[in-house]
């Protein structure tokens, strides 16, 4: 009982109360809702949601149950390094600490609006750093092309360039291999996210950005939603996938927390959560 009281005291110390986070931070949804008819990658099974029960059952109470059928790389999802690299981390092997970090948004909408095949290169990151400073180690680097906010709700042809299933007809922006190599050589982010269907652009055949960064154990998030709501800096981003055993990737709930501490040198919400979980684990192991 004393250990439980200590946990409760820790919660109080860090300002946690039922249903709230310390400081009442702003929380930003970065995930697209899974629903029938959503865009899906050519050759992968489309998402399918079917109702099993929704109503009163013979036992005399209300019940909802559903079945879902989907590919690993459906909707807002993570790519684990094993997706392209033999012997690397599968989804259930990616450490939690590698799925959270300070959010950084590199906005290239001015270059993609008239060029659906635009590739984000070293100069885009260098331009960003001249204005905002170095991309932090351990960050979650988000690439905002505008594709999600412009086209996600308009169907596969608008978002992917085609609904035929023919990959040679895909058109959307992505990360240029030279940009991927510059990041691999010069920066140490944990995660890179993009608001398109793939980290490599639609016309890519060799998928070199995947093959350059995944061996560095950089995790990808694809089909990121609502990047128009994420500040350029000053957030903490969390990417929490379904823990699929032996998975090459999986759907994820991605969100950000923004408060007056996330961009300061003082203790941040993510630090508080990390410390609390570590201390709780130690205490529970003593029980």
Short mmCIF file of C-alpha atoms in Angstrom, two decimals:
data_model
loop_
_atom_site.label_atom_id
_atom_site.label_comp_id
_atom_site.label_asym_id
_atom_site.label_seq_id
_atom_site.Cartn_x
_atom_site.Cartn_y
_atom_site.Cartn_z
CA UNK A 1 0.00 0.00 0.00
CA UNK A 2 2.86 2.38 0.79
CA UNK A 3 4.18 1.96 -2.77
CA UNK A 4 0.79 2.87 -4.20
CA UNK A 5 0.70 5.94 -1.99
CA UNK A 6 4.13 6.93 -3.28
CA UNK A 7 2.90 6.65 -6.88
CA UNK A 8 -0.07 8.83 -5.99
CA UNK A 9 2.29 11.34 -4.40
CA UNK A 10 4.39 11.40 -7.59
CA UNK A 11 1.27 12.15 -9.60
CA UNK A 12 0.48 15.04 -7.32
CA UNK A 13 4.06 16.28 -7.38
CA UNK A 14 4.05 16.48 -11.18
CA UNK A 15 0.68 18.18 -11.25
CA UNK A 16 -1.37 15.27 -12.60
CA UNK A 17 -5.03 15.03 -11.78
CA UNK A 18 -7.81 12.86 -13.12
CA UNK A 19 -8.33 13.52 -16.83
CA UNK A 20 -5.67 16.19 -17.26
CA UNK A 21 -2.00 16.81 -17.99
CA UNK A 22 0.07 19.37 -16.09
CA UNK A 23 -0.48 22.90 -17.29
CA UNK A 24 -3.51 21.91 -19.38
CA UNK A 25 -1.46 21.74 -22.60
CA UNK A 26 -2.89 21.95 -26.11
CA UNK A 27 -3.10 18.54 -27.77
CA UNK A 28 -2.98 18.22 -31.56
CA UNK A 29 -4.33 15.25 -33.52
CA UNK A 30 -1.98 14.21 -36.33
CA UNK A 31 -3.81 11.02 -37.34
CA UNK A 32 -6.33 10.37 -40.10
CA UNK A 33 -9.45 8.44 -39.07
CA UNK A 34 -9.60 4.89 -40.39
CA UNK A 35 -12.77 4.49 -42.46
CA UNK A 36 -14.04 2.56 -45.46
CA UNK A 37 -13.09 4.14 -48.78
CA UNK A 38 -9.97 5.88 -47.49
CA UNK A 39 -6.89 5.99 -49.78
CA UNK A 40 -4.78 2.86 -49.73
CA UNK A 41 -1.54 1.81 -51.40
CA UNK A 42 -1.83 -0.08 -54.70
CA UNK A 43 -1.70 -3.83 -54.17
CA UNK A 44 -2.59 -3.60 -50.48
CA UNK A 45 -6.00 -4.64 -49.22
CA UNK A 46 -8.35 -1.71 -48.64
CA UNK A 47 -9.47 -0.98 -45.10
CA UNK A 48 -12.78 -2.67 -44.30
CA UNK A 49 -14.91 -2.06 -41.23
CA UNK A 50 -17.94 -4.26 -40.62
CA UNK A 51 -20.43 -4.16 -37.78
CA UNK A 52 -20.93 -7.41 -35.89
CA UNK A 53 -23.27 -6.11 -33.19
CA UNK A 54 -24.74 -2.68 -32.59
CA UNK A 55 -27.86 -2.77 -30.47
CA UNK A 56 -29.72 -4.76 -27.86
CA UNK A 57 -28.81 -8.46 -27.77
CA UNK A 58 -30.90 -11.40 -26.52
CA UNK A 59 -29.11 -11.30 -23.14
CA UNK A 60 -30.86 -8.01 -22.46
CA UNK A 61 -28.11 -5.39 -22.75
CA UNK A 62 -26.66 -3.09 -25.43
CA UNK A 63 -23.50 -4.24 -27.24
CA UNK A 64 -21.20 -2.91 -29.96
CA UNK A 65 -18.65 -5.18 -31.70
CA UNK A 66 -16.93 -4.70 -35.06
CA UNK A 67 -14.45 -6.45 -37.30
CA UNK A 68 -11.67 -4.63 -39.14
CA UNK A 69 -9.54 -5.86 -42.02
CA UNK A 70 -6.49 -3.91 -43.07
CA UNK A 71 -2.90 -3.93 -44.30
CA UNK A 72 -0.04 -2.99 -41.97
CA UNK A 73 0.66 0.22 -43.88
CA UNK A 74 -2.85 1.64 -43.68
CA UNK A 75 -3.80 5.25 -42.96
CA UNK A 76 -1.45 7.15 -40.67
CA UNK A 77 1.15 4.48 -40.01
CA UNK A 78 4.75 3.77 -39.08
CA UNK A 79 7.42 2.14 -41.21
CA UNK A 80 9.79 0.09 -39.07
CA UNK A 81 13.38 -0.29 -40.31
CA UNK A 82 12.66 -3.92 -41.27
CA UNK A 83 10.23 -2.66 -43.93
CA UNK A 84 13.21 -2.35 -46.31
CA UNK A 85 16.24 -3.55 -44.33
CA UNK A 86 16.74 -7.25 -43.63
CA UNK A 87 17.57 -8.02 -40.00
CA UNK A 88 16.65 -4.56 -38.70
CA UNK A 89 14.06 -3.61 -36.06
CA UNK A 90 10.55 -4.83 -36.69
CA UNK A 91 7.69 -2.78 -35.32
CA UNK A 92 7.55 -4.52 -31.93
CA UNK A 93 11.30 -3.98 -31.48
CA UNK A 94 11.33 -0.19 -31.87
CA UNK A 95 12.00 1.31 -28.39
CA UNK A 96 9.33 3.64 -27.05
CA UNK A 97 11.96 6.34 -26.51
CA UNK A 98 12.47 6.40 -30.28
CA UNK A 99 8.81 7.22 -30.87
CA UNK A 100 8.69 10.57 -29.08
CA UNK A 101 10.62 13.79 -29.49
CA UNK A 102 10.52 17.53 -30.11
CA UNK A 103 8.43 18.32 -33.15
CA UNK A 104 9.94 20.13 -36.14
CA UNK A 105 7.93 21.11 -39.25
CA UNK A 106 9.67 21.80 -42.56
CA UNK A 107 7.08 23.41 -44.85
CA UNK A 108 7.62 23.07 -48.61
CA UNK A 109 4.07 23.81 -49.82
CA UNK A 110 5.27 26.68 -51.98
CA UNK A 111 7.32 24.16 -54.01
CA UNK A 112 4.77 21.35 -54.24
CA UNK A 113 1.65 23.28 -55.20
CA UNK A 114 2.57 23.29 -58.88
CA UNK A 115 4.82 20.23 -58.83
CA UNK A 116 3.23 16.99 -57.55
CA UNK A 117 6.53 15.14 -58.00
CA UNK A 118 8.62 17.58 -55.94
CA UNK A 119 11.41 16.02 -53.88
CA UNK A 120 12.57 17.64 -50.63
CA UNK A 121 16.33 18.13 -50.78
CA UNK A 122 19.25 19.27 -48.61
CA UNK A 123 18.63 22.92 -49.49
CA UNK A 124 15.15 22.75 -47.94
CA UNK A 125 16.60 21.63 -44.60
CA UNK A 126 19.47 24.12 -44.80
CA UNK A 127 17.02 26.96 -45.53
CA UNK A 128 14.91 25.89 -42.56
CA UNK A 129 17.91 25.81 -40.24
CA UNK A 130 19.05 29.27 -41.29
CA UNK A 131 15.73 30.59 -40.00
CA UNK A 132 14.99 28.30 -37.05
CA UNK A 133 18.29 26.77 -35.94
CA UNK A 134 19.63 23.24 -36.04
CA UNK A 135 17.19 20.33 -36.26
CA UNK A 136 17.42 18.86 -32.72
CA UNK A 137 18.81 15.41 -32.00
CA UNK A 138 16.06 12.96 -31.15
CA UNK A 139 13.44 15.06 -32.93
CA UNK A 140 10.32 14.07 -34.84
CA UNK A 141 10.89 15.81 -38.17
CA UNK A 142 7.65 16.46 -40.05
CA UNK A 143 7.68 17.22 -43.79
CA UNK A 144 4.67 19.35 -44.71
CA UNK A 145 4.00 19.17 -48.43
CA UNK A 146 0.34 20.20 -48.14
CA UNK A 147 -0.80 16.97 -49.78
CA UNK A 148 -2.79 15.69 -46.82
CA UNK A 149 -4.62 18.92 -46.07
CA UNK A 150 -5.39 19.50 -49.76
CA UNK A 151 -6.27 16.05 -51.03
CA UNK A 152 -6.83 13.35 -48.36
CA UNK A 153 -10.60 13.84 -48.30
CA UNK A 154 -10.84 13.99 -52.12
CA UNK A 155 -10.09 10.30 -52.76
CA UNK A 156 -7.27 8.21 -54.14
CA UNK A 157 -6.88 9.93 -57.52
CA UNK A 158 -6.37 13.33 -55.92
CA UNK A 159 -4.16 12.05 -53.10
CA UNK A 160 -2.11 9.36 -54.84
CA UNK A 161 -2.42 10.43 -58.48
CA UNK A 162 -4.37 7.33 -59.51
CA UNK A 163 -6.96 4.86 -58.30
CA UNK A 164 -6.02 2.24 -60.89
CA UNK A 165 -3.55 0.31 -58.75
CA UNK A 166 -0.79 1.02 -61.30
CA UNK A 167 2.22 2.27 -59.35
CA UNK A 168 3.79 4.00 -62.38
CA UNK A 169 0.88 6.44 -62.30
CA UNK A 170 1.48 7.55 -58.71
CA UNK A 171 2.16 11.26 -58.26
CA UNK A 172 2.84 12.98 -54.93
CA UNK A 173 5.85 14.72 -53.32
CA UNK A 174 8.46 12.98 -51.21
CA UNK A 175 11.94 13.09 -49.74
CA UNK A 176 14.74 13.27 -52.30
CA UNK A 177 17.49 10.65 -51.82
CA UNK A 178 20.05 13.46 -51.55
CA UNK A 179 17.92 15.02 -48.81
CA UNK A 180 17.72 11.68 -47.03
CA UNK A 181 21.49 11.27 -47.28
CA UNK A 182 22.09 14.77 -45.91
CA UNK A 183 19.90 13.97 -42.90
CA UNK A 184 21.58 10.59 -42.41
CA UNK A 185 25.04 12.18 -42.48
CA UNK A 186 24.36 15.34 -40.51
CA UNK A 187 21.35 15.01 -38.16
CA UNK A 188 20.12 12.53 -35.56
CA UNK A 189 16.33 12.64 -35.55
CA UNK A 190 14.42 9.60 -34.27
CA UNK A 191 11.44 9.90 -36.60
CA UNK A 192 10.57 11.51 -39.94
CA UNK A 193 6.93 12.00 -40.88
CA UNK A 194 5.32 13.12 -44.12
CA UNK A 195 1.78 14.03 -45.18
CA UNK A 196 1.84 11.86 -48.32
CA UNK A 197 1.46 8.15 -49.07
CA UNK A 198 5.19 7.40 -48.93
CA UNK A 199 8.47 8.95 -47.83
CA UNK A 200 9.78 8.56 -51.41
CA UNK A 201 7.78 10.47 -53.99
CA UNK A 202 5.16 8.78 -56.13
CA UNK A 203 7.43 8.29 -59.14
CA UNK A 204 10.19 6.65 -57.14
CA UNK A 205 11.01 3.07 -58.17
CA UNK A 206 14.08 2.32 -56.06
CA UNK A 207 12.73 3.86 -52.81
CA UNK A 208 16.18 5.17 -51.97
CA UNK A 209 15.10 7.47 -49.12
CA UNK A 210 13.72 4.40 -47.33
CA UNK A 211 16.92 2.49 -48.04
CA UNK A 212 19.15 5.35 -46.84
CA UNK A 213 17.43 6.26 -43.56
CA UNK A 214 15.83 3.04 -42.29
CA UNK A 215 19.29 1.40 -41.74
CA UNK A 216 20.01 4.35 -39.42
CA UNK A 217 16.99 3.21 -37.37
CA UNK A 218 15.06 6.32 -38.26
CA UNK A 219 11.37 5.42 -38.12
CA UNK A 220 8.99 6.83 -40.75
CA UNK A 221 5.42 8.05 -40.33
CA UNK A 222 3.45 8.23 -43.56
CA UNK A 223 0.02 9.77 -44.21
CA UNK A 224 0.44 12.21 -41.33
CA UNK A 225 -2.69 14.31 -40.82
CA UNK A 226 -3.39 17.91 -39.83
CA UNK A 227 0.14 19.31 -40.11
CA UNK A 228 -1.48 22.70 -40.63
CA UNK A 229 -2.18 22.66 -36.87
CA UNK A 230 1.36 21.80 -35.73
CA UNK A 231 3.69 24.72 -34.91
CA UNK A 232 7.06 24.86 -36.64
CA UNK A 233 8.77 24.21 -33.30
CA UNK A 234 7.70 24.05 -29.68
CA UNK A 235 5.81 20.75 -29.58
CA UNK A 236 6.46 17.23 -28.38
CA UNK A 237 5.26 14.60 -30.86
CA UNK A 238 4.25 11.04 -29.95
CA UNK A 239 3.88 8.24 -32.52
CA UNK A 240 2.20 5.24 -30.90
CA UNK A 241 1.71 2.27 -33.28
CA UNK A 242 -0.22 -0.93 -32.75
CA UNK A 243 2.37 -3.37 -31.38
CA UNK A 244 2.24 -5.92 -34.19
CA UNK A 245 4.56 -8.86 -33.55
CA UNK A 246 7.07 -9.17 -36.43
CA UNK A 247 5.39 -6.24 -38.17
CA UNK A 248 7.13 -4.21 -40.87
CA UNK A 249 4.91 -1.30 -39.83
CA UNK A 250 1.50 -0.56 -38.45
CA UNK A 251 -1.27 1.99 -38.01
CA UNK A 252 -0.46 4.56 -35.32
CA UNK A 253 -2.09 7.25 -33.22
CA UNK A 254 0.16 10.25 -33.74
CA UNK A 255 -0.35 13.40 -31.68
CA UNK A 256 1.50 16.40 -30.31
CA UNK A 257 1.48 18.26 -27.02
CA UNK A 258 2.17 21.98 -26.96
CA UNK A 259 2.55 23.98 -23.76
CA UNK A 260 4.83 26.67 -22.35
CA UNK A 261 7.45 24.06 -21.46
CA UNK A 262 7.82 22.05 -24.65
CA UNK A 263 10.20 24.53 -26.25
CA UNK A 264 11.99 25.65 -23.10
CA UNK A 265 15.00 24.27 -21.28
CA UNK A 266 12.91 23.55 -18.20
CA UNK A 267 11.20 20.22 -17.52
CA UNK A 268 8.82 19.29 -20.36
CA UNK A 269 5.66 17.24 -20.34
CA UNK A 270 7.45 14.39 -22.12
CA UNK A 271 10.24 14.47 -19.53
CA UNK A 272 7.70 14.33 -16.70
CA UNK A 273 5.97 11.35 -18.31
CA UNK A 274 9.30 9.55 -18.84
CA UNK A 275 10.45 10.14 -15.26
CA UNK A 276 7.09 9.12 -13.83
CA UNK A 277 6.97 5.88 -15.83
CA UNK A 278 10.53 4.99 -14.84
CA UNK A 279 9.90 5.66 -11.15
CA UNK A 280 6.60 3.82 -11.24
CA UNK A 281 8.29 0.78 -12.78
CA UNK A 282 10.93 0.74 -10.04
CA UNK A 283 8.33 1.09 -7.31
CA UNK A 284 6.04 -1.60 -8.70
CA UNK A 285 8.98 -4.00 -8.97
CA UNK A 286 9.57 -3.46 -5.25
CA UNK A 287 6.01 -4.45 -4.35
#
